[in-house]
XYZ file of C-alpha atoms in Angstrom:
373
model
C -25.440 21.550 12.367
C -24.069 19.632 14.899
C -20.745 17.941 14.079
C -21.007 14.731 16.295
C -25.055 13.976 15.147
C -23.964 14.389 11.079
C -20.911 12.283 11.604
C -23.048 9.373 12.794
C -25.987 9.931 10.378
C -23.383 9.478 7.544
C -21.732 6.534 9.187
C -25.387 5.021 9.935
C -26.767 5.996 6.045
C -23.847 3.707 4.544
C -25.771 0.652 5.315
C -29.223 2.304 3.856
C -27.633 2.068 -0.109
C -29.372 5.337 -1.265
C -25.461 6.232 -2.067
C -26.673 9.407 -4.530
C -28.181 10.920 -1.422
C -25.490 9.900 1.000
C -22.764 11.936 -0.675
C -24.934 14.639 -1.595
C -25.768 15.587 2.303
C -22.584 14.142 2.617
C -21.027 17.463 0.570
C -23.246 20.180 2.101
C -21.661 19.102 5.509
C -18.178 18.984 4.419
C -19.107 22.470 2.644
C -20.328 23.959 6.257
C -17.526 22.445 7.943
C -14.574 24.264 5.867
C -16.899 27.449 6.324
C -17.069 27.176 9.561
C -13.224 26.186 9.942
C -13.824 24.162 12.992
C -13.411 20.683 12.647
C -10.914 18.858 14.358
C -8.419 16.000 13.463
C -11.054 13.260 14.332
C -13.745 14.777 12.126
C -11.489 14.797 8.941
C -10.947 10.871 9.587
C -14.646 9.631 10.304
C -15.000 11.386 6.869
C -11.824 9.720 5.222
C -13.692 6.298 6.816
C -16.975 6.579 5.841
C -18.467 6.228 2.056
C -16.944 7.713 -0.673
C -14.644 8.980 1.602
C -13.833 12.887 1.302
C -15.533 12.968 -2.250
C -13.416 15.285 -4.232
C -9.749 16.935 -4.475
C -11.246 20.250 -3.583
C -11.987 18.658 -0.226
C -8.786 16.422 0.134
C -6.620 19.796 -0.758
C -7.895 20.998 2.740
C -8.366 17.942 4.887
C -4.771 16.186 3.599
C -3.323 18.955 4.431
C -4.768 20.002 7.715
C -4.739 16.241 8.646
C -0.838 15.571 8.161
C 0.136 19.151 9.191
C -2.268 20.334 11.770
C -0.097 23.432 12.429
C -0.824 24.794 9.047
C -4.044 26.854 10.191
C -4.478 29.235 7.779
C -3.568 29.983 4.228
C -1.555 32.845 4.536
C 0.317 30.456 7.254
C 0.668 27.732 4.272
C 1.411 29.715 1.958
C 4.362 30.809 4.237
C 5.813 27.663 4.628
C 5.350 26.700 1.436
C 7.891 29.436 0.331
C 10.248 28.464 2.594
C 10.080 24.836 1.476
C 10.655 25.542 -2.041
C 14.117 26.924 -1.696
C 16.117 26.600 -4.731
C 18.330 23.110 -4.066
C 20.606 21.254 -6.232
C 17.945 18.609 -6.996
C 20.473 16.693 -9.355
C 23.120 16.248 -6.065
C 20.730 14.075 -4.816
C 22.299 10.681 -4.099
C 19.578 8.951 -5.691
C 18.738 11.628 -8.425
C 19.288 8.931 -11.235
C 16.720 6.054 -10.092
C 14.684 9.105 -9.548
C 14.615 10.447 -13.339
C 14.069 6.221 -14.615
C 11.228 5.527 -12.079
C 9.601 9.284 -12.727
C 9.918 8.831 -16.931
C 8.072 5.257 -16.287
C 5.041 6.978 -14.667
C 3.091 7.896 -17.746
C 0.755 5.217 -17.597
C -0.571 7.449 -14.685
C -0.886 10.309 -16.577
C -4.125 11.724 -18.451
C -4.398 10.208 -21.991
C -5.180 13.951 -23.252
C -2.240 15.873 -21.609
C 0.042 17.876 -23.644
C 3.600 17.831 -24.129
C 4.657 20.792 -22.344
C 2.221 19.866 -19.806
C 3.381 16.217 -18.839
C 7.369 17.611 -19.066
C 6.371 19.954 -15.963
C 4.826 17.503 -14.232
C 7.595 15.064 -14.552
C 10.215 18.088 -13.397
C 8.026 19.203 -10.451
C 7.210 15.470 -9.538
C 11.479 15.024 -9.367
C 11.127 17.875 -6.788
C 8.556 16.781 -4.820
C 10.301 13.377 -3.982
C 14.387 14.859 -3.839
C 13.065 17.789 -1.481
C 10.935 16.003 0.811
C 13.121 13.441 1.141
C 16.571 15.876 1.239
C 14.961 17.079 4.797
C 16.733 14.049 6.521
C 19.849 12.068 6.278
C 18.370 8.511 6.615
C 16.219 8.993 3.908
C 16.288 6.990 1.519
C 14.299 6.783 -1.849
C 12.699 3.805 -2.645
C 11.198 2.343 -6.000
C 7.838 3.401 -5.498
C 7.622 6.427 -3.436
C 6.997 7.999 -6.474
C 4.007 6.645 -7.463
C 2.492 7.978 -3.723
C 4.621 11.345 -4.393
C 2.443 11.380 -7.666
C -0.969 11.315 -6.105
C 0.177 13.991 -3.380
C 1.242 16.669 -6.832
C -2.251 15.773 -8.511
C -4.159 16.674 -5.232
C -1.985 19.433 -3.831
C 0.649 21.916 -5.141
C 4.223 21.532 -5.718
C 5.228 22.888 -2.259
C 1.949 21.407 -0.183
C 2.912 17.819 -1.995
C 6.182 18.246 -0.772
C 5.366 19.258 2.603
C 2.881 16.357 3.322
C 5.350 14.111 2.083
C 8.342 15.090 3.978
C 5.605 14.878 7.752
C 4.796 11.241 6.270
C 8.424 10.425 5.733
C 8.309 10.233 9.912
C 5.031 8.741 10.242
C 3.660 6.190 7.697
C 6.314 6.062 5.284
C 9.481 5.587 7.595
C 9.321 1.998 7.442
C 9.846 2.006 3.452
C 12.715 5.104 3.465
C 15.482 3.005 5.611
C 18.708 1.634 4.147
C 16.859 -1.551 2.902
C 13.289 -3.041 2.977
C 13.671 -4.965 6.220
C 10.711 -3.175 8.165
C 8.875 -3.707 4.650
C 9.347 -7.370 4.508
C 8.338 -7.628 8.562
C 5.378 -5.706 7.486
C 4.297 -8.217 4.867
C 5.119 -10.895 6.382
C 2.119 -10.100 9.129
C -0.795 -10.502 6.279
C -1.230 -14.414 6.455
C -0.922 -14.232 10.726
C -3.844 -11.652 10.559
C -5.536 -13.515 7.360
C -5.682 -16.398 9.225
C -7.524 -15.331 12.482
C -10.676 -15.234 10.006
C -9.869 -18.230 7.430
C -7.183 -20.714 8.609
C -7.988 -22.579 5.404
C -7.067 -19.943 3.739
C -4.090 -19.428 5.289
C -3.304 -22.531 5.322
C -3.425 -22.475 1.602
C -1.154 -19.991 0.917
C 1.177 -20.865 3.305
C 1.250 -24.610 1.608
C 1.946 -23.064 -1.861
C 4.800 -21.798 -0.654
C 3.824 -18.735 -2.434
C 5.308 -16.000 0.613
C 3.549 -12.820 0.611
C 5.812 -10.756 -1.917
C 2.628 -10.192 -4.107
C 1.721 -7.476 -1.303
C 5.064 -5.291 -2.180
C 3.803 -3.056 -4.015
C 0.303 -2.726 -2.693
C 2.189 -1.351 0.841
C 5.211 0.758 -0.709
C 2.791 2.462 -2.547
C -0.770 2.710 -0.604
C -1.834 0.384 -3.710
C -1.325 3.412 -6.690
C 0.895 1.036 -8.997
C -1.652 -1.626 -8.988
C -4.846 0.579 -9.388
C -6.081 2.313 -12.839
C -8.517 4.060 -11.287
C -7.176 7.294 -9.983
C -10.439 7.982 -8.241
C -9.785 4.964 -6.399
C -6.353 5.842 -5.575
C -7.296 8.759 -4.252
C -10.235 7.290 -1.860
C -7.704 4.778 -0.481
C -5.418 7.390 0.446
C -8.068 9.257 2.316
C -7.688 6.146 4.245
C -4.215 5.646 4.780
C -3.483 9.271 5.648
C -5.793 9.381 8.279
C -5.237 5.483 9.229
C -2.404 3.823 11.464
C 1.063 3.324 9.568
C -0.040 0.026 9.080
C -3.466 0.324 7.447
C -2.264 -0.656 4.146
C -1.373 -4.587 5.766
C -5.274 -4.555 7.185
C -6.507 -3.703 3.739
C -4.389 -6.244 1.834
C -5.600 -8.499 4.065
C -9.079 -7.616 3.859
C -8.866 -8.300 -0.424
C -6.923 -11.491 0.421
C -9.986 -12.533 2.809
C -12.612 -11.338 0.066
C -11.039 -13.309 -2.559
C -10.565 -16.541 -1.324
C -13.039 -18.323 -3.106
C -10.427 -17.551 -6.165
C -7.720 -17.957 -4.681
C -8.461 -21.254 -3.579
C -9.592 -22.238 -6.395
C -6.159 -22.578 -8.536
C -4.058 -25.166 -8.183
C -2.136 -25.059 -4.688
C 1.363 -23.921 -5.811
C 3.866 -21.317 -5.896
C 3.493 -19.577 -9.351
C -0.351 -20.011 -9.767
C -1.062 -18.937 -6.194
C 1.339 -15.631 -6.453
C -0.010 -15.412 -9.664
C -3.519 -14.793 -8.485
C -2.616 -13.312 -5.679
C -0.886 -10.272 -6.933
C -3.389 -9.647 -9.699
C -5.487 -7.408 -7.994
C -9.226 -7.310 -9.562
C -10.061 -3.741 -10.623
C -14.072 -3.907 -9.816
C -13.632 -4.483 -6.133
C -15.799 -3.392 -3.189
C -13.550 -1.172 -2.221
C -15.474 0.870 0.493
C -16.658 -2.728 1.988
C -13.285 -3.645 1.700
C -12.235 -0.213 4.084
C -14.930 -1.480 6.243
C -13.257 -4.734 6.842
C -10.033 -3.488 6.806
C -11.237 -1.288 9.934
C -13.020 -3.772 11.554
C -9.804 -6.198 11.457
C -7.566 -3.410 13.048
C -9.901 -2.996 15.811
C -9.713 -6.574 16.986
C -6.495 -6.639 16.136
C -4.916 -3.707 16.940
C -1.199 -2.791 16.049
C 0.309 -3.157 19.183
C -0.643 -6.803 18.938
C 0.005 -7.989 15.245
C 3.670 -8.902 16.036
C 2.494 -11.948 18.441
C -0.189 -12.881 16.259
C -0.381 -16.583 15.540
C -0.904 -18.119 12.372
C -3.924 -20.372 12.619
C -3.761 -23.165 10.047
C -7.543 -24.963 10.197
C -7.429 -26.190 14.033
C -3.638 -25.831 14.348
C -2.068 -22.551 15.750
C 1.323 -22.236 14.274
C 3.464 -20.277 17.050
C 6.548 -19.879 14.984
C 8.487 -17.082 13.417
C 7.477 -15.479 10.573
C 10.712 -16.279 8.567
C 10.362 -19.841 8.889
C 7.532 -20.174 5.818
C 9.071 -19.597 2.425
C 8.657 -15.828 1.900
C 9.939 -14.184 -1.578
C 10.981 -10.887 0.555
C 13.811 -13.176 1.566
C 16.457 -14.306 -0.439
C 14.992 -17.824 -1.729
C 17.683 -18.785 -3.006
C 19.773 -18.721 0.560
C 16.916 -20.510 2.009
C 16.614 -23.340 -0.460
C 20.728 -23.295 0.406
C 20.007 -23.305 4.078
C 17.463 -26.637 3.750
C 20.011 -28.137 1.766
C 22.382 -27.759 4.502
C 19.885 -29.991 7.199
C 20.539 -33.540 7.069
C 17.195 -34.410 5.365
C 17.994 -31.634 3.000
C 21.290 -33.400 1.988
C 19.734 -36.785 1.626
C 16.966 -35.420 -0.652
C 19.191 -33.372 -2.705
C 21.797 -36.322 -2.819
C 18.504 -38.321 -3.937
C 17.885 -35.941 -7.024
C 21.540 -35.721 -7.769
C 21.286 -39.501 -8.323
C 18.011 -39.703 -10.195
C 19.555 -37.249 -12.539
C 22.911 -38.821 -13.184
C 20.973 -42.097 -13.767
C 19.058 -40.260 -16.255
C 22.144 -38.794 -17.999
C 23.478 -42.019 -18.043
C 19.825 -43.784 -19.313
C 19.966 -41.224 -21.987
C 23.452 -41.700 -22.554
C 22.982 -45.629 -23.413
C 20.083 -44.545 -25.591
C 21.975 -42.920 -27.795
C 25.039 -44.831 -27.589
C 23.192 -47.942 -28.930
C 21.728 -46.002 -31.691
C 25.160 -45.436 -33.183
């Protein structure tokens, strides 16, 4: 078959909804492709892209691998490396070795419902080794609350040493943002949703940004390619066909594609902090997801990494050219900037205001009772 002609009939059958027969030719052609063992780097992705993405773990166990670690051509070569990976550390030296053991007891909520005992304690002890030795290969990584819920997917799909392998090649790629000293790169990465939201909906946009409500509710959905906020681990494992073979930032096109596809309820509650976050972070378990992909891909091609950091923020027929700190975002420290307003000479005459209204209530309430007695 030719590779280039079945790539494009699959791309052009996703509009045709016969999804049954889709993924059925869909299968025979990954099938002749790992037969053949020539496909290259690009074929693996228009796969990961397309519907259903690459279908089953059988397939991801090749393509994740061969994606992430291209030099890993054949088994015996993986198989090789893998030994040498697995060498016999001091897991518990780890700097981080006890937020490891908390966050890697909490996962079971992940786990199958009929898993045994023995079972779920080896899982647990090779997930710990998965995370401490892929993240033991460099000094300025760091572990963060989280990467074990992605380290969790990579175990299920691959083995012990493979998981750990793909995970240490993303620790320099998708996930270095999220493995530094703090979440700084994180919060700049948020922080670009509502810019990129807004080039589609400025009403939208402008919504959120008048509730004040930040864009913390996208934490978790980007520290951990969405796997704490999903049940389905089928799901999961078709979004992370798409971040592995996406740009780093994939995961801020997609949140803003589900922002974009839900603004009908989001705009619906009342415009303020708590209900806004509130609906915001609650991420609907039924949703589109491959049309969501779709959009998510069509947004980064208009708007292409390289340019997100200038992006405006369109509010209805305003564009807002100002930095990205300056609307009320919870990855900041709210507290410091309800401080800093404070410190601005409107902020002291409204907080002088309140400070007033209160002690004249105190004192209203004061009289009250005074009179009573």
């Amino acid at each position: 078959m030719n590779e280039t002609h079945g790539l494009r009939q699959h791309k052009r059958r996703r509009s045709e909804g016969d999804s049954t027969y889709f993924k059925s030719n869909k299968a025979k052609y990954i099938e002749e492709l790992i037969a053949l063992d020539q496909y290259t780097k690009n074929d693996i992705k228009e796969l990961a892209l397309s519907e259903g993405g690459l279908l089953s773990n059988d397939y991801r166990r090749v393509f994740w691998v061969r994606y992430v670690m291209p030099e890993l051509q054949t088994g015996a070569r993986r198989a090789q490396l893998g030994r040498a990976f697995s060498s016999d550390m001091d897991i518990q030296a780890f700097r981080d070795y006890g937020q490891v053991c908390l966050d890697v007891h909490r996962v079971n909520s992940r786990l199958r419902k009929d898993i045994k005992e023995k079972e779920r304690l080896t899982l647990k002890e090779n997930l710990k080794k998965v995370i401490i030795r892929s993240l033991a290969e460099g000094e300025k990584r760091h572990y963060y609350q989280g990467y074990h819920d992605v380290s969790l997917t990579m175990l299920y799909v691959l083995s012990e040493n493979l998981a750990s392998q793909v995970m240490s090649q993303l620790c320099t790629t998708h996930l270095a943002s999220h493995i530094r000293s703090n979440l700084d790169e994180t919060s700049n990465q948020m922080r670009l949703i509502i810019p990129l939201v807004s080039q589609r909906s400025p009403d939208l946009a402008d919504f959120i940004v008048c509730s004040e409500a930040g864009t913390m509710f996208s934490l978790s959905w980007i520290i951990t390619w969405f796997a704490y906020v999903i049940t389905d681990e089928n799901v999961i494992y078709r979004l992370y066909d798409v971040f592995i073979t996406s740009p780093p930032l994939m995961a801020v096109y997609l949140s803003a594609a589900i922002v974009l596809y839900r603004k009908k309820e989001i705009m619906s509650v009342e415009c303020e902090l708590s209900a806004v976050h509130h609906v915001l972070h609650a991420v609907p378990q039924d949703l589109p997801w491959d049309k969501l992909i779709f959009d998510a891909q069509d947004l980064l091609s208009k708007y292409p990494e390289g340019e997100l950091e200038k992006l405006p923020i369109r509010r209805r027929d305003v564009i807002l050219k100002v930095p990205r700190s300056r609307y009320l975002d919870w990855s900041r420290n709210w507290a410091s900037q309800i401080l800093e307003m404070a410190m601005t000479p409107a902020g002291t005459v409204i907080s002088t205001s309140i400070l007033m209204g209160f002690a004249a209530y105190a004192f209203s309430l004061y009289s009250a009772y005074s009179s009573r007695i």
